[in-house]
mmCIF file with all atom_site columns, C-alpha atoms in Angstrom:
data_model
loop_
_atom_site.group_PDB
_atom_site.id
_atom_site.type_symbol
_atom_site.label_atom_id
_atom_site.label_alt_id
_atom_site.label_comp_id
_atom_site.label_asym_id
_atom_site.label_entity_id
_atom_site.label_seq_id
_atom_site.pdbx_PDB_ins_code
_atom_site.Cartn_x
_atom_site.Cartn_y
_atom_site.Cartn_z
_atom_site.occupancy
_atom_site.B_iso_or_equiv
_atom_site.pdbx_formal_charge
_atom_site.auth_seq_id
_atom_site.auth_comp_id
_atom_site.auth_asym_id
_atom_site.auth_atom_id
_atom_site.pdbx_PDB_model_num
ATOM 1   C CA . UNK A 1 1   ? 21.683  -71.306  114.858 1.00 61.00 ? 503 UNK A CA 1
ATOM 2   C CA . UNK A 1 2   ? 20.074  -74.732  114.583 1.00 68.00 ? 504 UNK A CA 1
ATOM 3   C CA . UNK A 1 3   ? 20.664  -78.462  114.771 1.00 76.00 ? 505 UNK A CA 1
ATOM 4   C CA . UNK A 1 4   ? 18.557  -81.309  113.363 1.00 82.00 ? 506 UNK A CA 1
ATOM 5   C CA . UNK A 1 5   ? 18.117  -84.668  115.071 1.00 85.00 ? 507 UNK A CA 1
ATOM 6   C CA . UNK A 1 6   ? 15.753  -87.634  115.344 1.00 87.00 ? 508 UNK A CA 1
ATOM 7   C CA . UNK A 1 7   ? 14.264  -88.928  118.563 1.00 85.00 ? 509 UNK A CA 1
ATOM 8   C CA . UNK A 1 8   ? 11.890  -91.773  119.339 1.00 86.00 ? 510 UNK A CA 1
ATOM 9   C CA . UNK A 1 9   ? 9.963   -93.350  122.188 1.00 86.00 ? 511 UNK A CA 1
ATOM 10  C CA . UNK A 1 10  ? 7.507   -96.178  122.746 1.00 87.00 ? 512 UNK A CA 1
ATOM 11  C CA . UNK A 1 11  ? 4.910   -96.471  125.499 1.00 86.00 ? 513 UNK A CA 1
ATOM 12  C CA . UNK A 1 12  ? 1.985   -98.698  126.366 1.00 85.00 ? 514 UNK A CA 1
ATOM 13  C CA . UNK A 1 13  ? -1.085  -96.573  126.965 1.00 78.00 ? 515 UNK A CA 1
ATOM 14  C CA . UNK A 1 14  ? -4.858  -96.636  126.774 1.00 69.00 ? 516 UNK A CA 1
ATOM 15  C CA . UNK A 1 15  ? -6.008  -95.558  123.301 1.00 61.00 ? 517 UNK A CA 1
ATOM 16  C CA . UNK A 1 16  ? -9.636  -94.538  122.968 1.00 56.00 ? 518 UNK A CA 1
ATOM 17  C CA . UNK A 1 17  ? -11.651 -97.097  120.953 1.00 59.00 ? 519 UNK A CA 1
ATOM 18  C CA . UNK A 1 18  ? -8.483  -99.071  120.202 1.00 60.00 ? 520 UNK A CA 1
ATOM 19  C CA . UNK A 1 19  ? -8.428  -101.472 123.109 1.00 64.00 ? 521 UNK A CA 1
ATOM 20  C CA . UNK A 1 20  ? -6.860  -104.879 122.707 1.00 62.00 ? 522 UNK A CA 1
ATOM 21  C CA . UNK A 1 21  ? -8.358  -108.129 123.902 1.00 67.00 ? 523 UNK A CA 1
ATOM 22  C CA . UNK A 1 22  ? -7.254  -111.052 126.079 1.00 65.00 ? 524 UNK A CA 1
ATOM 23  C CA . UNK A 1 23  ? -9.965  -113.219 124.515 1.00 72.00 ? 525 UNK A CA 1
ATOM 24  C CA . UNK A 1 24  ? -8.900  -112.470 120.936 1.00 81.00 ? 526 UNK A CA 1
ATOM 25  C CA . UNK A 1 25  ? -5.190  -112.252 121.869 1.00 88.00 ? 527 UNK A CA 1
ATOM 26  C CA . UNK A 1 26  ? -4.865  -108.956 119.971 1.00 90.00 ? 528 UNK A CA 1
ATOM 27  C CA . UNK A 1 27  ? -2.440  -106.103 120.676 1.00 91.00 ? 529 UNK A CA 1
ATOM 28  C CA . UNK A 1 28  ? -2.923  -102.786 118.910 1.00 91.00 ? 530 UNK A CA 1
ATOM 29  C CA . UNK A 1 29  ? 0.219   -100.939 117.748 1.00 93.00 ? 531 UNK A CA 1
ATOM 30  C CA . UNK A 1 30  ? 0.286   -97.377  116.440 1.00 91.00 ? 532 UNK A CA 1
ATOM 31  C CA . UNK A 1 31  ? 3.315   -95.752  114.762 1.00 94.00 ? 533 UNK A CA 1
ATOM 32  C CA . UNK A 1 32  ? 3.354   -91.928  114.688 1.00 91.00 ? 534 UNK A CA 1
ATOM 33  C CA . UNK A 1 33  ? 5.860   -89.727  112.831 1.00 92.00 ? 535 UNK A CA 1
ATOM 34  C CA . UNK A 1 34  ? 6.157   -86.016  113.630 1.00 88.00 ? 536 UNK A CA 1
ATOM 35  C CA . UNK A 1 35  ? 8.041   -83.005  112.373 1.00 86.00 ? 537 UNK A CA 1
ATOM 36  C CA . UNK A 1 36  ? 8.950   -80.941  115.423 1.00 82.00 ? 538 UNK A CA 1
ATOM 37  C CA . UNK A 1 37  ? 10.622  -77.628  116.079 1.00 79.00 ? 539 UNK A CA 1
ATOM 38  C CA . UNK A 1 38  ? 12.017  -76.311  119.345 1.00 72.00 ? 540 UNK A CA 1
ATOM 39  C CA . UNK A 1 39  ? 12.935  -72.628  119.316 1.00 69.00 ? 541 UNK A CA 1
ATOM 40  C CA . UNK A 1 40  ? 13.881  -69.788  121.611 1.00 61.00 ? 542 UNK A CA 1
ATOM 41  C CA . UNK A 1 41  ? 15.401  -66.393  120.901 1.00 60.00 ? 543 UNK A CA 1
ATOM 42  C CA . UNK A 1 42  ? 18.102  -66.804  123.548 1.00 59.00 ? 544 UNK A CA 1
ATOM 43  C CA . UNK A 1 43  ? 18.841  -69.789  125.773 1.00 58.00 ? 545 UNK A CA 1
ATOM 44  C CA . UNK A 1 44  ? 17.416  -68.050  128.852 1.00 58.00 ? 546 UNK A CA 1
ATOM 45  C CA . UNK A 1 45  ? 13.992  -67.717  127.167 1.00 57.00 ? 547 UNK A CA 1
ATOM 46  C CA . UNK A 1 46  ? 11.251  -70.364  127.388 1.00 56.00 ? 548 UNK A CA 1
ATOM 47  C CA . UNK A 1 47  ? 11.333  -72.894  124.550 1.00 59.00 ? 549 UNK A CA 1
ATOM 48  C CA . UNK A 1 48  ? 8.582   -72.553  121.957 1.00 60.00 ? 550 UNK A CA 1
ATOM 49  C CA . UNK A 1 49  ? 7.662   -75.972  120.585 1.00 65.00 ? 551 UNK A CA 1
ATOM 50  C CA . UNK A 1 50  ? 5.507   -77.092  117.696 1.00 72.00 ? 552 UNK A CA 1
ATOM 51  C CA . UNK A 1 51  ? 4.846   -80.575  116.325 1.00 74.00 ? 553 UNK A CA 1
ATOM 52  C CA . UNK A 1 52  ? 3.018   -81.641  113.178 1.00 82.00 ? 554 UNK A CA 1
ATOM 53  C CA . UNK A 1 53  ? 2.008   -85.252  112.608 1.00 85.00 ? 555 UNK A CA 1
ATOM 54  C CA . UNK A 1 54  ? 3.048   -86.230  109.087 1.00 89.00 ? 556 UNK A CA 1
ATOM 55  C CA . UNK A 1 55  ? 2.295   -89.965  109.055 1.00 92.00 ? 557 UNK A CA 1
ATOM 56  C CA . UNK A 1 56  ? 0.613   -92.670  111.099 1.00 92.00 ? 558 UNK A CA 1
ATOM 57  C CA . UNK A 1 57  ? 0.225   -96.438  110.742 1.00 93.00 ? 559 UNK A CA 1
ATOM 58  C CA . UNK A 1 58  ? -2.037  -98.686  112.812 1.00 91.00 ? 560 UNK A CA 1
ATOM 59  C CA . UNK A 1 59  ? -1.949  -102.468 112.960 1.00 92.00 ? 561 UNK A CA 1
ATOM 60  C CA . UNK A 1 60  ? -2.787  -105.435 115.164 1.00 91.00 ? 562 UNK A CA 1
ATOM 61  C CA . UNK A 1 61  ? -0.544  -108.321 116.177 1.00 91.00 ? 563 UNK A CA 1
ATOM 62  C CA . UNK A 1 62  ? -1.174  -111.583 117.999 1.00 91.00 ? 564 UNK A CA 1
ATOM 63  C CA . UNK A 1 63  ? -0.006  -110.763 121.515 1.00 92.00 ? 565 UNK A CA 1
ATOM 64  C CA . UNK A 1 64  ? 1.079   -114.236 122.675 1.00 90.00 ? 566 UNK A CA 1
ATOM 65  C CA . UNK A 1 65  ? 2.936   -114.900 119.419 1.00 89.00 ? 567 UNK A CA 1
ATOM 66  C CA . UNK A 1 66  ? 4.794   -111.581 119.562 1.00 90.00 ? 568 UNK A CA 1
ATOM 67  C CA . UNK A 1 67  ? 5.753   -112.192 123.214 1.00 88.00 ? 569 UNK A CA 1
ATOM 68  C CA . UNK A 1 68  ? 6.943   -115.704 122.392 1.00 85.00 ? 570 UNK A CA 1
ATOM 69  C CA . UNK A 1 69  ? 9.063   -114.433 119.510 1.00 84.00 ? 571 UNK A CA 1
ATOM 70  C CA . UNK A 1 70  ? 10.719  -111.861 121.771 1.00 84.00 ? 572 UNK A CA 1
ATOM 71  C CA . UNK A 1 71  ? 11.520  -114.478 124.404 1.00 78.00 ? 573 UNK A CA 1
ATOM 72  C CA . UNK A 1 72  ? 13.092  -116.712 121.749 1.00 71.00 ? 574 UNK A CA 1
ATOM 73  C CA . UNK A 1 73  ? 16.321  -116.106 119.846 1.00 61.00 ? 575 UNK A CA 1
ATOM 74  C CA . UNK A 1 74  ? 16.926  -112.938 117.820 1.00 56.00 ? 576 UNK A CA 1
ATOM 75  C CA . UNK A 1 75  ? 16.428  -114.520 114.408 1.00 59.00 ? 577 UNK A CA 1
ATOM 76  C CA . UNK A 1 76  ? 12.801  -115.330 115.189 1.00 57.00 ? 578 UNK A CA 1
ATOM 77  C CA . UNK A 1 77  ? 12.110  -111.619 115.654 1.00 62.00 ? 579 UNK A CA 1
ATOM 78  C CA . UNK A 1 78  ? 12.850  -110.956 112.003 1.00 76.00 ? 580 UNK A CA 1
ATOM 79  C CA . UNK A 1 79  ? 9.261   -111.227 110.797 1.00 82.00 ? 581 UNK A CA 1
ATOM 80  C CA . UNK A 1 80  ? 8.116   -108.455 113.149 1.00 87.00 ? 582 UNK A CA 1
ATOM 81  C CA . UNK A 1 81  ? 11.229  -106.385 112.530 1.00 90.00 ? 583 UNK A CA 1
ATOM 82  C CA . UNK A 1 82  ? 10.641  -106.607 108.774 1.00 91.00 ? 584 UNK A CA 1
ATOM 83  C CA . UNK A 1 83  ? 6.969   -105.673 109.145 1.00 92.00 ? 585 UNK A CA 1
ATOM 84  C CA . UNK A 1 84  ? 7.689   -102.659 111.334 1.00 94.00 ? 586 UNK A CA 1
ATOM 85  C CA . UNK A 1 85  ? 10.535  -101.447 109.123 1.00 95.00 ? 587 UNK A CA 1
ATOM 86  C CA . UNK A 1 86  ? 8.279   -101.648 106.068 1.00 95.00 ? 588 UNK A CA 1
ATOM 87  C CA . UNK A 1 87  ? 5.735   -99.431  107.822 1.00 96.00 ? 589 UNK A CA 1
ATOM 88  C CA . UNK A 1 88  ? 8.430   -96.983  108.950 1.00 96.00 ? 590 UNK A CA 1
ATOM 89  C CA . UNK A 1 89  ? 9.845   -96.771  105.436 1.00 94.00 ? 591 UNK A CA 1
ATOM 90  C CA . UNK A 1 90  ? 6.393   -96.082  103.979 1.00 95.00 ? 592 UNK A CA 1
ATOM 91  C CA . UNK A 1 91  ? 5.999   -93.269  106.531 1.00 94.00 ? 593 UNK A CA 1
ATOM 92  C CA . UNK A 1 92  ? 9.252   -91.631  105.460 1.00 94.00 ? 594 UNK A CA 1
ATOM 93  C CA . UNK A 1 93  ? 11.336  -92.518  108.517 1.00 94.00 ? 595 UNK A CA 1
ATOM 94  C CA . UNK A 1 94  ? 15.020  -92.839  107.459 1.00 94.00 ? 596 UNK A CA 1
ATOM 95  C CA . UNK A 1 95  ? 16.278  -96.421  107.433 1.00 94.00 ? 597 UNK A CA 1
ATOM 96  C CA . UNK A 1 96  ? 19.185  -95.675  109.768 1.00 94.00 ? 598 UNK A CA 1
ATOM 97  C CA . UNK A 1 97  ? 16.606  -94.770  112.452 1.00 94.00 ? 599 UNK A CA 1
ATOM 98  C CA . UNK A 1 98  ? 14.722  -98.071  112.110 1.00 95.00 ? 600 UNK A CA 1
ATOM 99  C CA . UNK A 1 99  ? 16.878  -100.217 114.469 1.00 93.00 ? 601 UNK A CA 1
ATOM 100 C CA . UNK A 1 100 ? 16.430  -97.861  117.426 1.00 92.00 ? 602 UNK A CA 1
ATOM 101 C CA . UNK A 1 101 ? 12.686  -97.530  116.806 1.00 94.00 ? 603 UNK A CA 1
ATOM 102 C CA . UNK A 1 102 ? 12.261  -101.305 116.551 1.00 94.00 ? 604 UNK A CA 1
ATOM 103 C CA . UNK A 1 103 ? 14.315  -101.819 119.710 1.00 91.00 ? 605 UNK A CA 1
ATOM 104 C CA . UNK A 1 104 ? 12.116  -99.362  121.646 1.00 90.00 ? 606 UNK A CA 1
ATOM 105 C CA . UNK A 1 105 ? 8.984   -101.133 120.439 1.00 94.00 ? 607 UNK A CA 1
ATOM 106 C CA . UNK A 1 106 ? 10.354  -104.583 121.275 1.00 92.00 ? 608 UNK A CA 1
ATOM 107 C CA . UNK A 1 107 ? 11.272  -103.474 124.804 1.00 90.00 ? 609 UNK A CA 1
ATOM 108 C CA . UNK A 1 108 ? 7.763   -102.195 125.504 1.00 91.00 ? 610 UNK A CA 1
ATOM 109 C CA . UNK A 1 109 ? 6.064   -105.314 124.123 1.00 92.00 ? 611 UNK A CA 1
ATOM 110 C CA . UNK A 1 110 ? 8.460   -107.537 126.046 1.00 90.00 ? 612 UNK A CA 1
ATOM 111 C CA . UNK A 1 111 ? 7.536   -105.743 129.282 1.00 90.00 ? 613 UNK A CA 1
ATOM 112 C CA . UNK A 1 112 ? 3.790   -105.741 128.548 1.00 90.00 ? 614 UNK A CA 1
ATOM 113 C CA . UNK A 1 113 ? 1.656   -107.992 130.734 1.00 88.00 ? 615 UNK A CA 1
ATOM 114 C CA . UNK A 1 114 ? -1.613  -107.374 128.897 1.00 88.00 ? 616 UNK A CA 1
ATOM 115 C CA . UNK A 1 115 ? -2.717  -106.649 125.313 1.00 89.00 ? 617 UNK A CA 1
ATOM 116 C CA . UNK A 1 116 ? -5.568  -104.422 126.478 1.00 86.00 ? 618 UNK A CA 1
ATOM 117 C CA . UNK A 1 117 ? -3.562  -101.177 126.347 1.00 87.00 ? 619 UNK A CA 1
ATOM 118 C CA . UNK A 1 118 ? -2.121  -100.165 122.989 1.00 88.00 ? 620 UNK A CA 1
ATOM 119 C CA . UNK A 1 119 ? 1.579   -99.720  122.240 1.00 91.00 ? 621 UNK A CA 1
ATOM 120 C CA . UNK A 1 120 ? 2.243   -96.313  120.705 1.00 89.00 ? 622 UNK A CA 1
ATOM 121 C CA . UNK A 1 121 ? 5.564   -95.524  119.029 1.00 91.00 ? 623 UNK A CA 1
ATOM 122 C CA . UNK A 1 122 ? 6.634   -91.929  118.436 1.00 89.00 ? 624 UNK A CA 1
ATOM 123 C CA . UNK A 1 123 ? 9.306   -90.744  116.002 1.00 91.00 ? 625 UNK A CA 1
ATOM 124 C CA . UNK A 1 124 ? 10.279  -87.076  115.846 1.00 88.00 ? 626 UNK A CA 1
ATOM 125 C CA . UNK A 1 125 ? 12.176  -85.360  113.035 1.00 89.00 ? 627 UNK A CA 1
ATOM 126 C CA . UNK A 1 126 ? 13.223  -82.390  115.149 1.00 84.00 ? 628 UNK A CA 1
ATOM 127 C CA . UNK A 1 127 ? 14.954  -79.082  114.617 1.00 82.00 ? 629 UNK A CA 1
ATOM 128 C CA . UNK A 1 128 ? 16.335  -77.175  117.608 1.00 75.00 ? 630 UNK A CA 1
ATOM 129 C CA . UNK A 1 129 ? 16.852  -73.453  116.991 1.00 73.00 ? 631 UNK A CA 1
ATOM 130 C CA . UNK A 1 130 ? 18.321  -70.593  118.981 1.00 67.00 ? 632 UNK A CA 1
ATOM 131 C CA . UNK A 1 131 ? 18.164  -67.022  117.687 1.00 66.00 ? 633 UNK A CA 1
ATOM 132 C CA . UNK A 1 132 ? 17.546  -66.418  113.995 1.00 57.00 ? 634 UNK A CA 1
ATOM 133 C CA . UNK A 1 133 ? 18.625  -69.909  112.851 1.00 48.00 ? 635 UNK A CA 1
ATOM 134 C CA . UNK A 1 134 ? 21.400  -68.784  110.485 1.00 46.00 ? 636 UNK A CA 1
ATOM 135 C CA . UNK A 1 135 ? 24.416  -70.299  112.250 1.00 44.00 ? 637 UNK A CA 1
ATOM 136 C CA . UNK A 1 136 ? 25.137  -73.968  113.065 1.00 41.00 ? 638 UNK A CA 1
ATOM 137 C CA . UNK A 1 137 ? 24.392  -74.749  116.691 1.00 43.00 ? 639 UNK A CA 1
ATOM 138 C CA . UNK A 1 138 ? 24.346  -77.744  118.984 1.00 44.00 ? 640 UNK A CA 1
ATOM 139 C CA . UNK A 1 139 ? 22.229  -77.346  122.103 1.00 49.00 ? 641 UNK A CA 1
ATOM 140 C CA . UNK A 1 140 ? 24.264  -77.161  125.296 1.00 52.00 ? 642 UNK A CA 1
ATOM 141 C CA . UNK A 1 141 ? 21.441  -77.215  127.806 1.00 66.00 ? 643 UNK A CA 1
ATOM 142 C CA . UNK A 1 142 ? 21.870  -79.162  131.022 1.00 81.00 ? 644 UNK A CA 1
ATOM 143 C CA . UNK A 1 143 ? 19.643  -82.288  131.088 1.00 86.00 ? 645 UNK A CA 1
ATOM 144 C CA . UNK A 1 144 ? 17.505  -83.103  134.097 1.00 90.00 ? 646 UNK A CA 1
ATOM 145 C CA . UNK A 1 145 ? 18.839  -85.849  136.335 1.00 91.00 ? 647 UNK A CA 1
ATOM 146 C CA . UNK A 1 146 ? 17.754  -89.387  135.530 1.00 89.00 ? 648 UNK A CA 1
ATOM 147 C CA . UNK A 1 147 ? 16.266  -89.788  139.027 1.00 90.00 ? 649 UNK A CA 1
ATOM 148 C CA . UNK A 1 148 ? 14.127  -86.651  138.644 1.00 90.00 ? 650 UNK A CA 1
ATOM 149 C CA . UNK A 1 149 ? 12.819  -87.866  135.279 1.00 89.00 ? 651 UNK A CA 1
ATOM 150 C CA . UNK A 1 150 ? 12.025  -91.315  136.653 1.00 87.00 ? 652 UNK A CA 1
ATOM 151 C CA . UNK A 1 151 ? 10.329  -89.727  139.673 1.00 88.00 ? 653 UNK A CA 1
ATOM 152 C CA . UNK A 1 152 ? 7.915   -87.538  137.706 1.00 87.00 ? 654 UNK A CA 1
ATOM 153 C CA . UNK A 1 153 ? 4.449   -87.478  139.250 1.00 83.00 ? 655 UNK A CA 1
ATOM 154 C CA . UNK A 1 154 ? 1.748   -89.184  137.202 1.00 80.00 ? 656 UNK A CA 1
ATOM 155 C CA . UNK A 1 155 ? -1.849  -88.007  137.535 1.00 77.00 ? 657 UNK A CA 1
ATOM 156 C CA . UNK A 1 156 ? -5.178  -88.673  135.856 1.00 72.00 ? 658 UNK A CA 1
ATOM 157 C CA . UNK A 1 157 ? -7.109  -85.599  134.751 1.00 68.00 ? 659 UNK A CA 1
ATOM 158 C CA . UNK A 1 158 ? -10.834 -85.247  135.419 1.00 63.00 ? 660 UNK A CA 1
ATOM 159 C CA . UNK A 1 159 ? -13.033 -86.591  132.643 1.00 53.00 ? 661 UNK A CA 1
ATOM 160 C CA . UNK A 1 160 ? -14.555 -83.109  132.250 1.00 53.00 ? 662 UNK A CA 1
ATOM 161 C CA . UNK A 1 161 ? -11.157 -81.538  131.683 1.00 53.00 ? 663 UNK A CA 1
ATOM 162 C CA . UNK A 1 162 ? -10.347 -80.785  128.045 1.00 54.00 ? 664 UNK A CA 1
ATOM 163 C CA . UNK A 1 163 ? -6.611  -80.209  127.840 1.00 68.00 ? 665 UNK A CA 1
ATOM 164 C CA . UNK A 1 164 ? -3.875  -81.063  125.405 1.00 74.00 ? 666 UNK A CA 1
ATOM 165 C CA . UNK A 1 165 ? -0.153  -81.604  125.762 1.00 77.00 ? 667 UNK A CA 1
ATOM 166 C CA . UNK A 1 166 ? 1.676   -78.325  125.057 1.00 74.00 ? 668 UNK A CA 1
ATOM 167 C CA . UNK A 1 167 ? 4.483   -80.230  123.324 1.00 74.00 ? 669 UNK A CA 1
ATOM 168 C CA . UNK A 1 168 ? 2.710   -82.539  120.851 1.00 73.00 ? 670 UNK A CA 1
ATOM 169 C CA . UNK A 1 169 ? -0.617  -80.622  120.914 1.00 69.00 ? 671 UNK A CA 1
ATOM 170 C CA . UNK A 1 170 ? -2.644  -83.851  121.222 1.00 74.00 ? 672 UNK A CA 1
ATOM 171 C CA . UNK A 1 171 ? -5.416  -84.327  123.794 1.00 74.00 ? 673 UNK A CA 1
ATOM 172 C CA . UNK A 1 172 ? -4.683  -86.211  126.993 1.00 75.00 ? 674 UNK A CA 1
ATOM 173 C CA . UNK A 1 173 ? -7.878  -88.286  126.475 1.00 69.00 ? 675 UNK A CA 1
ATOM 174 C CA . UNK A 1 174 ? -8.342  -88.915  130.223 1.00 59.00 ? 676 UNK A CA 1
ATOM 175 C CA . UNK A 1 175 ? -5.062  -90.833  130.271 1.00 61.00 ? 677 UNK A CA 1
ATOM 176 C CA . UNK A 1 176 ? -2.445  -90.694  133.037 1.00 62.00 ? 678 UNK A CA 1
ATOM 177 C CA . UNK A 1 177 ? -0.224  -87.693  132.472 1.00 80.00 ? 679 UNK A CA 1
ATOM 178 C CA . UNK A 1 178 ? 2.944   -86.335  133.980 1.00 86.00 ? 680 UNK A CA 1
ATOM 179 C CA . UNK A 1 179 ? 2.866   -83.217  136.134 1.00 85.00 ? 681 UNK A CA 1
ATOM 180 C CA . UNK A 1 180 ? 6.005   -81.231  136.834 1.00 88.00 ? 682 UNK A CA 1
ATOM 181 C CA . UNK A 1 181 ? 6.447   -79.526  140.230 1.00 87.00 ? 683 UNK A CA 1
ATOM 182 C CA . UNK A 1 182 ? 5.347   -76.278  138.537 1.00 83.00 ? 684 UNK A CA 1
ATOM 183 C CA . UNK A 1 183 ? 2.029   -78.100  137.879 1.00 81.00 ? 685 UNK A CA 1
ATOM 184 C CA . UNK A 1 184 ? 2.251   -78.048  134.094 1.00 83.00 ? 686 UNK A CA 1
ATOM 185 C CA . UNK A 1 185 ? 1.016   -81.277  132.469 1.00 83.00 ? 687 UNK A CA 1
ATOM 186 C CA . UNK A 1 186 ? 2.609   -83.172  129.579 1.00 84.00 ? 688 UNK A CA 1
ATOM 187 C CA . UNK A 1 187 ? 2.575   -86.628  128.011 1.00 81.00 ? 689 UNK A CA 1
ATOM 188 C CA . UNK A 1 188 ? 5.308   -88.744  129.597 1.00 82.00 ? 690 UNK A CA 1
ATOM 189 C CA . UNK A 1 189 ? 7.159   -89.392  126.325 1.00 80.00 ? 691 UNK A CA 1
ATOM 190 C CA . UNK A 1 190 ? 6.982   -85.711  125.328 1.00 80.00 ? 692 UNK A CA 1
ATOM 191 C CA . UNK A 1 191 ? 8.395   -84.181  128.505 1.00 86.00 ? 693 UNK A CA 1
ATOM 192 C CA . UNK A 1 192 ? 11.042  -86.888  128.894 1.00 85.00 ? 694 UNK A CA 1
ATOM 193 C CA . UNK A 1 193 ? 12.337  -86.005  125.425 1.00 80.00 ? 695 UNK A CA 1
ATOM 194 C CA . UNK A 1 194 ? 12.604  -82.342  126.450 1.00 82.00 ? 696 UNK A CA 1
ATOM 195 C CA . UNK A 1 195 ? 14.115  -82.948  129.887 1.00 87.00 ? 697 UNK A CA 1
ATOM 196 C CA . UNK A 1 196 ? 16.818  -85.132  128.372 1.00 84.00 ? 698 UNK A CA 1
ATOM 197 C CA . UNK A 1 197 ? 17.909  -82.013  126.434 1.00 81.00 ? 699 UNK A CA 1
ATOM 198 C CA . UNK A 1 198 ? 17.250  -79.294  129.016 1.00 82.00 ? 700 UNK A CA 1
ATOM 199 C CA . UNK A 1 199 ? 16.236  -79.488  132.669 1.00 85.00 ? 701 UNK A CA 1
ATOM 200 C CA . UNK A 1 200 ? 13.663  -76.682  132.598 1.00 83.00 ? 702 UNK A CA 1
ATOM 201 C CA . UNK A 1 201 ? 9.908   -76.753  132.009 1.00 83.00 ? 703 UNK A CA 1
ATOM 202 C CA . UNK A 1 202 ? 9.208   -75.842  128.356 1.00 77.00 ? 704 UNK A CA 1
ATOM 203 C CA . UNK A 1 203 ? 6.436   -73.466  129.441 1.00 75.00 ? 705 UNK A CA 1
ATOM 204 C CA . UNK A 1 204 ? 7.704   -71.593  132.498 1.00 76.00 ? 706 UNK A CA 1
ATOM 205 C CA . UNK A 1 205 ? 11.409  -72.527  132.796 1.00 75.00 ? 707 UNK A CA 1
ATOM 206 C CA . UNK A 1 206 ? 10.928  -74.114  136.225 1.00 81.00 ? 708 UNK A CA 1
ATOM 207 C CA . UNK A 1 207 ? 14.275  -75.875  136.890 1.00 85.00 ? 709 UNK A CA 1
ATOM 208 C CA . UNK A 1 208 ? 14.266  -79.614  137.501 1.00 89.00 ? 710 UNK A CA 1
ATOM 209 C CA . UNK A 1 209 ? 17.177  -81.192  139.434 1.00 90.00 ? 711 UNK A CA 1
ATOM 210 C CA . UNK A 1 210 ? 20.319  -81.975  137.444 1.00 88.00 ? 712 UNK A CA 1
ATOM 211 C CA . UNK A 1 211 ? 23.177  -84.390  138.011 1.00 83.00 ? 713 UNK A CA 1
ATOM 212 C CA . UNK A 1 212 ? 25.262  -81.377  139.064 1.00 73.00 ? 714 UNK A CA 1
ATOM 213 C CA . UNK A 1 213 ? 22.911  -80.469  141.948 1.00 60.00 ? 715 UNK A CA 1
#
């Protein structure tokens, strides 16, 4: 039993050695495309997740110009929309996913107050499986409540700590991370994606609050 879907997120975060500049008015943007699988034998089991990065594009934009374009009318955004869509197409992201990805990126840049931290955009080509994967299936897990997702605790790991996110398998790089009440750590964008599908921790099944609680 399985279902395929695409998901995407954009965040502004500190990227090691890729720091923007107020003086040079430069904002670094990174696009990342993953193939992901979420699997468990039965729905009561913990979810086993695996992600493989299949493409990445890095580029710089003039921060003040981008911000000005976003504050202007929609037509003036076309040059950035075209640029981003060209990158997404070259990475293999389906064209019908481009508008949502661009919208996520625009929202983050519009809210940004500084070009120092990079904007990172994630696109997942995901497959969700239950059992042996032979029958069509649409996940019916109960999502975590919006308030519990928005209230996730953010922490900064010690510089001597070498850990990686159990969902995307990438290092935390001394960046702020999210810690669930069960004390498991994840990247914000990774765990939000999971909690919007199912309200339990991917590692230990600790239940987060739901709208039904």
